[in-house]
Amino acid sequence: MSNMKLVGVAKEVAENYRETLATLTFNNKIVINTLTEIAKENMKYASVVVGVIEERLRKVESDKMLPLMYLIDSICKNHGGPYKELFQQNLVSNFAYIFQQVNEKALSKKDKTKATQVRGLLYKLRLTWGDRYQVFTDQKLYQLDKKIRTIDPAWPVTVPKDRPQTGVPSTKIHVNPAFVGKTPPIELPKVDEDETEKMRAELLRKEKELIQLKQQQIDMQIQEYKQKMAQTAKPEESSNTVVSTTTSEPSTNKHPKKVRNSGEISSTLFSIKS
């Protein structure tokens, strides 16, 4: 993707999508749904969107790779082609890259435990791609399984099943010679280029508005979290105030003690005078 020189609308689509994609730093459902819908609106530039996602997949830290795979899963399941075909081209290498990176970056015992959990989540995700789901072809998933088996010998390999061919219509077409050559040519309506550019500009404007709206939702969630943290800090401040007031009480007992001493002195002087 980085080697491709994009121009015009394709370049603008890539830049806008890349900007929103940068906010996907953890498994955030709101951001994933937003990016999925933007991918739908830019179906004409599906190859550009796929290139931006795969480009980021190779640049981010290992703990940010799984959300990108969830995004790929969401786009393919919600919008199908051409995204399924495009993501399937590098599916094996991308999946294997994430699977290997999460383990190589794990140095401490805690990180290794987390890496094991991520690999488990990748396996669960892979199970939703084949069989009756048919997100990706059985043959491609078989290649994926064999690749991961070279990294982790415990990874199961699913052999593609021979799908029944019953009910498949014949590819032979029967043509009535009496109608050959008599079908009038179909005239396609001419598309105004200026009108097309206007539609593209309107689409990009709506896309930016959607991004801003989703960003506001994220900011509101962050603000609510900060307010909750501030409220939990208030009881600690009030408890400190109570402690400071109670510690000042012993100083009030000094004055009565002085009055009692002066009374004792006055009684002594009275006894001497008498």
PDB file of N, CA and C in Angstrom, residues 13-69:
ATOM      1  N   VAL A  13      -9.643   9.126   0.297  1.00  0.00           N
ATOM      2  CA  VAL A  13     -10.253   8.006   1.027  1.00  0.00           C
ATOM      3  C   VAL A  13      -9.228   7.335   1.929  1.00  0.00           C
ATOM      4  N   ALA A  14      -8.033   7.102   1.401  1.00  0.00           N
ATOM      5  CA  ALA A  14      -6.973   6.462   2.173  1.00  0.00           C
ATOM      6  C   ALA A  14      -6.579   7.303   3.380  1.00  0.00           C
ATOM      7  N   GLU A  15      -6.421   8.601   3.192  1.00  0.00           N
ATOM      8  CA  GLU A  15      -6.010   9.480   4.287  1.00  0.00           C
ATOM      9  C   GLU A  15      -7.079   9.547   5.379  1.00  0.00           C
ATOM     10  N   ASN A  16      -8.340   9.669   4.984  1.00  0.00           N
ATOM     11  CA  ASN A  16      -9.428   9.737   5.964  1.00  0.00           C
ATOM     12  C   ASN A  16      -9.569   8.428   6.739  1.00  0.00           C
ATOM     13  N   TYR A  17      -9.472   7.321   6.028  1.00  0.00           N
ATOM     14  CA  TYR A  17      -9.616   6.019   6.696  1.00  0.00           C
ATOM     15  C   TYR A  17      -8.431   5.750   7.613  1.00  0.00           C
ATOM     16  N   ARG A  18      -7.248   6.123   7.178  1.00  0.00           N
ATOM     17  CA  ARG A  18      -6.056   5.942   8.003  1.00  0.00           C
ATOM     18  C   ARG A  18      -6.144   6.755   9.296  1.00  0.00           C
ATOM     19  N   GLU A  19      -6.706   7.947   9.209  1.00  0.00           N
ATOM     20  CA  GLU A  19      -6.850   8.805  10.382  1.00  0.00           C
ATOM     21  C   GLU A  19      -7.802   8.197  11.408  1.00  0.00           C
ATOM     22  N   THR A  20      -8.917   7.663  10.943  1.00  0.00           N
ATOM     23  CA  THR A  20      -9.872   7.027  11.857  1.00  0.00           C
ATOM     24  C   THR A  20      -9.326   5.703  12.382  1.00  0.00           C
ATOM     25  N   LEU A  21      -8.627   4.969  11.549  1.00  0.00           N
ATOM     26  CA  LEU A  21      -8.072   3.674  11.944  1.00  0.00           C
ATOM     27  C   LEU A  21      -7.074   3.824  13.086  1.00  0.00           C
ATOM     28  N   ALA A  22      -6.417   4.959  13.164  1.00  0.00           N
ATOM     29  CA  ALA A  22      -5.431   5.191  14.230  1.00  0.00           C
ATOM     30  C   ALA A  22      -6.069   5.206  15.615  1.00  0.00           C
ATOM     31  N   THR A  23      -7.384   5.432  15.700  1.00  0.00           N
ATOM     32  CA  THR A  23      -8.072   5.451  17.001  1.00  0.00           C
ATOM     33  C   THR A  23      -8.393   4.052  17.503  1.00  0.00           C
ATOM     34  N   LEU A  24      -8.209   3.041  16.668  1.00  0.00           N
ATOM     35  CA  LEU A  24      -8.488   1.659  17.077  1.00  0.00           C
ATOM     36  C   LEU A  24      -7.253   1.087  17.770  1.00  0.00           C
ATOM     37  N   THR A  25      -7.146   1.352  19.067  1.00  0.00           N
ATOM     38  CA  THR A  25      -5.992   0.894  19.851  1.00  0.00           C
ATOM     39  C   THR A  25      -6.340  -0.265  20.772  1.00  0.00           C
ATOM     40  N   PHE A  26      -7.638  -0.570  20.917  1.00  0.00           N
ATOM     41  CA  PHE A  26      -8.073  -1.731  21.685  1.00  0.00           C
ATOM     42  C   PHE A  26      -9.404  -2.193  21.103  1.00  0.00           C
ATOM     43  N   ASN A  27      -9.962  -3.255  21.652  1.00  0.00           N
ATOM     44  CA  ASN A  27     -11.183  -3.839  21.096  1.00  0.00           C
ATOM     45  C   ASN A  27     -12.386  -2.951  21.424  1.00  0.00           C
ATOM     46  N   ASN A  28     -12.498  -1.844  20.687  1.00  0.00           N
ATOM     47  CA  ASN A  28     -13.563  -0.866  20.896  1.00  0.00           C
ATOM     48  C   ASN A  28     -14.656  -1.106  19.856  1.00  0.00           C
ATOM     49  N   LYS A  29     -15.831  -1.527  20.318  1.00  0.00           N
ATOM     50  CA  LYS A  29     -16.919  -1.873  19.413  1.00  0.00           C
ATOM     51  C   LYS A  29     -17.391  -0.672  18.607  1.00  0.00           C
ATOM     52  N   ILE A  30     -17.432   0.511  19.244  1.00  0.00           N
ATOM     53  CA  ILE A  30     -17.903   1.711  18.553  1.00  0.00           C
ATOM     54  C   ILE A  30     -16.987   2.046  17.374  1.00  0.00           C
ATOM     55  N   VAL A  31     -15.690   2.017  17.624  1.00  0.00           N
ATOM     56  CA  VAL A  31     -14.730   2.345  16.565  1.00  0.00           C
ATOM     57  C   VAL A  31     -14.766   1.300  15.448  1.00  0.00           C
ATOM     58  N   ILE A  32     -14.869   0.021  15.822  1.00  0.00           N
ATOM     59  CA  ILE A  32     -14.919  -1.047  14.817  1.00  0.00           C
ATOM     60  C   ILE A  32     -16.165  -0.900  13.943  1.00  0.00           C
ATOM     61  N   ASN A  33     -17.308  -0.613  14.561  1.00  0.00           N
ATOM     62  CA  ASN A  33     -18.545  -0.420  13.793  1.00  0.00           C
ATOM     63  C   ASN A  33     -18.433   0.786  12.860  1.00  0.00           C
ATOM     64  N   THR A  34     -17.805   1.859  13.358  1.00  0.00           N
ATOM     65  CA  THR A  34     -17.627   3.056  12.529  1.00  0.00           C
ATOM     66  C   THR A  34     -16.767   2.748  11.306  1.00  0.00           C
ATOM     67  N   LEU A  35     -15.636   2.087  11.532  1.00  0.00           N
ATOM     68  CA  LEU A  35     -14.741   1.741  10.427  1.00  0.00           C
ATOM     69  C   LEU A  35     -15.399   0.756   9.463  1.00  0.00           C
ATOM     70  N   THR A  36     -16.243  -0.115   9.978  1.00  0.00           N
ATOM     71  CA  THR A  36     -16.968  -1.059   9.117  1.00  0.00           C
ATOM     72  C   THR A  36     -17.934  -0.330   8.196  1.00  0.00           C
ATOM     73  N   GLU A  37     -18.639   0.660   8.732  1.00  0.00           N
ATOM     74  CA  GLU A  37     -19.588   1.425   7.924  1.00  0.00           C
ATOM     75  C   GLU A  37     -18.869   2.310   6.896  1.00  0.00           C
ATOM     76  N   ILE A  38     -17.734   2.863   7.296  1.00  0.00           N
ATOM     77  CA  ILE A  38     -16.959   3.672   6.344  1.00  0.00           C
ATOM     78  C   ILE A  38     -16.478   2.801   5.187  1.00  0.00           C
ATOM     79  N   ALA A  39     -16.099   1.559   5.506  1.00  0.00           N
ATOM     80  CA  ALA A  39     -15.679   0.627   4.454  1.00  0.00           C
ATOM     81  C   ALA A  39     -16.829   0.353   3.488  1.00  0.00           C
ATOM     82  N   LYS A  40     -18.042   0.279   4.004  1.00  0.00           N
ATOM     83  CA  LYS A  40     -19.202   0.066   3.152  1.00  0.00           C
ATOM     84  C   LYS A  40     -19.423   1.254   2.213  1.00  0.00           C
ATOM     85  N   GLU A  41     -19.294   2.465   2.757  1.00  0.00           N
ATOM     86  CA  GLU A  41     -19.501   3.667   1.952  1.00  0.00           C
ATOM     87  C   GLU A  41     -18.439   3.819   0.864  1.00  0.00           C
ATOM     88  N   ASN A  42     -17.272   3.229   1.097  1.00  0.00           N
ATOM     89  CA  ASN A  42     -16.176   3.310   0.125  1.00  0.00           C
ATOM     90  C   ASN A  42     -15.956   1.977  -0.580  1.00  0.00           C
ATOM     91  N   MET A  43     -17.061   1.280  -0.855  1.00  0.00           N
ATOM     92  CA  MET A  43     -16.978  -0.021  -1.512  1.00  0.00           C
ATOM     93  C   MET A  43     -16.245   0.071  -2.853  1.00  0.00           C
ATOM     94  N   LYS A  44     -16.407   1.202  -3.529  1.00  0.00           N
ATOM     95  CA  LYS A  44     -15.744   1.385  -4.821  1.00  0.00           C
ATOM     96  C   LYS A  44     -14.232   1.412  -4.659  1.00  0.00           C
ATOM     97  N   TYR A  45     -13.775   1.824  -3.483  1.00  0.00           N
ATOM     98  CA  TYR A  45     -12.332   1.894  -3.210  1.00  0.00           C
ATOM     99  C   TYR A  45     -11.945   0.836  -2.173  1.00  0.00           C
ATOM    100  N   ALA A  46     -12.531  -0.349  -2.327  1.00  0.00           N
ATOM    101  CA  ALA A  46     -12.294  -1.433  -1.371  1.00  0.00           C
ATOM    102  C   ALA A  46     -10.813  -1.799  -1.294  1.00  0.00           C
ATOM    103  N   SER A  47     -10.135  -1.815  -2.414  1.00  0.00           N
ATOM    104  CA  SER A  47      -8.712  -2.170  -2.413  1.00  0.00           C
ATOM    105  C   SER A  47      -7.887  -1.148  -1.635  1.00  0.00           C
ATOM    106  N   VAL A  48      -8.324   0.120  -1.659  1.00  0.00           N
ATOM    107  CA  VAL A  48      -7.625   1.159  -0.905  1.00  0.00           C
ATOM    108  C   VAL A  48      -7.815   0.940   0.590  1.00  0.00           C
ATOM    109  N   VAL A  49      -9.050   0.652   0.998  1.00  0.00           N
ATOM    110  CA  VAL A  49      -9.353   0.408   2.413  1.00  0.00           C
ATOM    111  C   VAL A  49      -8.592  -0.811   2.924  1.00  0.00           C
ATOM    112  N   VAL A  50      -8.597  -1.887   2.154  1.00  0.00           N
ATOM    113  CA  VAL A  50      -7.881  -3.107   2.545  1.00  0.00           C
ATOM    114  C   VAL A  50      -6.386  -2.823   2.672  1.00  0.00           C
ATOM    115  N   GLY A  51      -5.841  -2.062   1.744  1.00  0.00           N
ATOM    116  CA  GLY A  51      -4.419  -1.726   1.804  1.00  0.00           C
ATOM    117  C   GLY A  51      -4.057  -0.932   3.041  1.00  0.00           C
ATOM    118  N   VAL A  52      -4.914   0.009   3.442  1.00  0.00           N
ATOM    119  CA  VAL A  52      -4.650   0.822   4.635  1.00  0.00           C
ATOM    120  C   VAL A  52      -4.648  -0.050   5.893  1.00  0.00           C
ATOM    121  N   ILE A  53      -5.611  -0.970   5.992  1.00  0.00           N
ATOM    122  CA  ILE A  53      -5.704  -1.849   7.163  1.00  0.00           C
ATOM    123  C   ILE A  53      -4.493  -2.774   7.242  1.00  0.00           C
ATOM    124  N   GLU A  54      -4.138  -3.398   6.138  1.00  0.00           N
ATOM    125  CA  GLU A  54      -3.012  -4.334   6.135  1.00  0.00           C
ATOM    126  C   GLU A  54      -1.689  -3.604   6.379  1.00  0.00           C
ATOM    127  N   GLU A  55      -1.609  -2.365   5.932  1.00  0.00           N
ATOM    128  CA  GLU A  55      -0.410  -1.563   6.173  1.00  0.00           C
ATOM    129  C   GLU A  55      -0.225  -1.295   7.668  1.00  0.00           C
ATOM    130  N   ARG A  56      -1.313  -0.935   8.336  1.00  0.00           N
ATOM    131  CA  ARG A  56      -1.244  -0.661   9.776  1.00  0.00           C
ATOM    132  C   ARG A  56      -0.979  -1.940  10.574  1.00  0.00           C
ATOM    133  N   LEU A  57      -1.490  -3.054  10.086  1.00  0.00           N
ATOM    134  CA  LEU A  57      -1.299  -4.331  10.759  1.00  0.00           C
ATOM    135  C   LEU A  57       0.178  -4.672  10.931  1.00  0.00           C
ATOM    136  N   ARG A  58       1.000  -4.225   9.991  1.00  0.00           N
ATOM    137  CA  ARG A  58       2.432  -4.527  10.033  1.00  0.00           C
ATOM    138  C   ARG A  58       3.241  -3.478  10.791  1.00  0.00           C
ATOM    139  N   LYS A  59       2.569  -2.407  11.256  1.00  0.00           N
ATOM    140  CA  LYS A  59       3.299  -1.322  11.919  1.00  0.00           C
ATOM    141  C   LYS A  59       3.016  -1.207  13.407  1.00  0.00           C
ATOM    142  N   VAL A  60       1.838  -1.608  13.860  1.00  0.00           N
ATOM    143  CA  VAL A  60       1.453  -1.374  15.253  1.00  0.00           C
ATOM    144  C   VAL A  60       2.118  -2.382  16.179  1.00  0.00           C
ATOM    145  N   GLU A  61       2.053  -2.079  17.505  1.00  0.00           N
ATOM    146  CA  GLU A  61       2.563  -2.997  18.510  1.00  0.00           C
ATOM    147  C   GLU A  61       1.704  -4.260  18.544  1.00  0.00           C
ATOM    148  N   SER A  62       2.267  -5.324  19.095  1.00  0.00           N
ATOM    149  CA  SER A  62       1.589  -6.618  19.067  1.00  0.00           C
ATOM    150  C   SER A  62       0.255  -6.597  19.805  1.00  0.00           C
ATOM    151  N   ASP A  63       0.122  -5.751  20.857  1.00  0.00           N
ATOM    152  CA  ASP A  63      -1.126  -5.727  21.615  1.00  0.00           C
ATOM    153  C   ASP A  63      -2.243  -4.982  20.881  1.00  0.00           C
ATOM    154  N   LYS A  64      -1.937  -4.353  19.748  1.00  0.00           N
ATOM    155  CA  LYS A  64      -2.949  -3.638  18.966  1.00  0.00           C
ATOM    156  C   LYS A  64      -3.296  -4.383  17.675  1.00  0.00           C
ATOM    157  N   MET A  65      -2.772  -5.581  17.482  1.00  0.00           N
ATOM    158  CA  MET A  65      -3.012  -6.328  16.251  1.00  0.00           C
ATOM    159  C   MET A  65      -4.352  -7.053  16.256  1.00  0.00           C
ATOM    160  N   LEU A  66      -4.740  -7.609  17.404  1.00  0.00           N
ATOM    161  CA  LEU A  66      -5.987  -8.369  17.471  1.00  0.00           C
ATOM    162  C   LEU A  66      -7.207  -7.516  17.113  1.00  0.00           C
ATOM    163  N   PRO A  67      -7.323  -6.255  17.595  1.00  0.00           N
ATOM    164  CA  PRO A  67      -8.459  -5.424  17.174  1.00  0.00           C
ATOM    165  C   PRO A  67      -8.536  -5.229  15.662  1.00  0.00           C
ATOM    166  N   LEU A  68      -7.387  -5.178  14.987  1.00  0.00           N
ATOM    167  CA  LEU A  68      -7.393  -5.047  13.530  1.00  0.00           C
ATOM    168  C   LEU A  68      -7.950  -6.304  12.863  1.00  0.00           C
ATOM    169  N   MET A  69      -7.656  -7.460  13.448  1.00  0.00           N
ATOM    170  CA  MET A  69      -8.211  -8.694  12.904  1.00  0.00           C
ATOM    171  C   MET A  69      -9.710  -8.762  13.142  1.00  0.00           C
TER     172      MET A  69
END
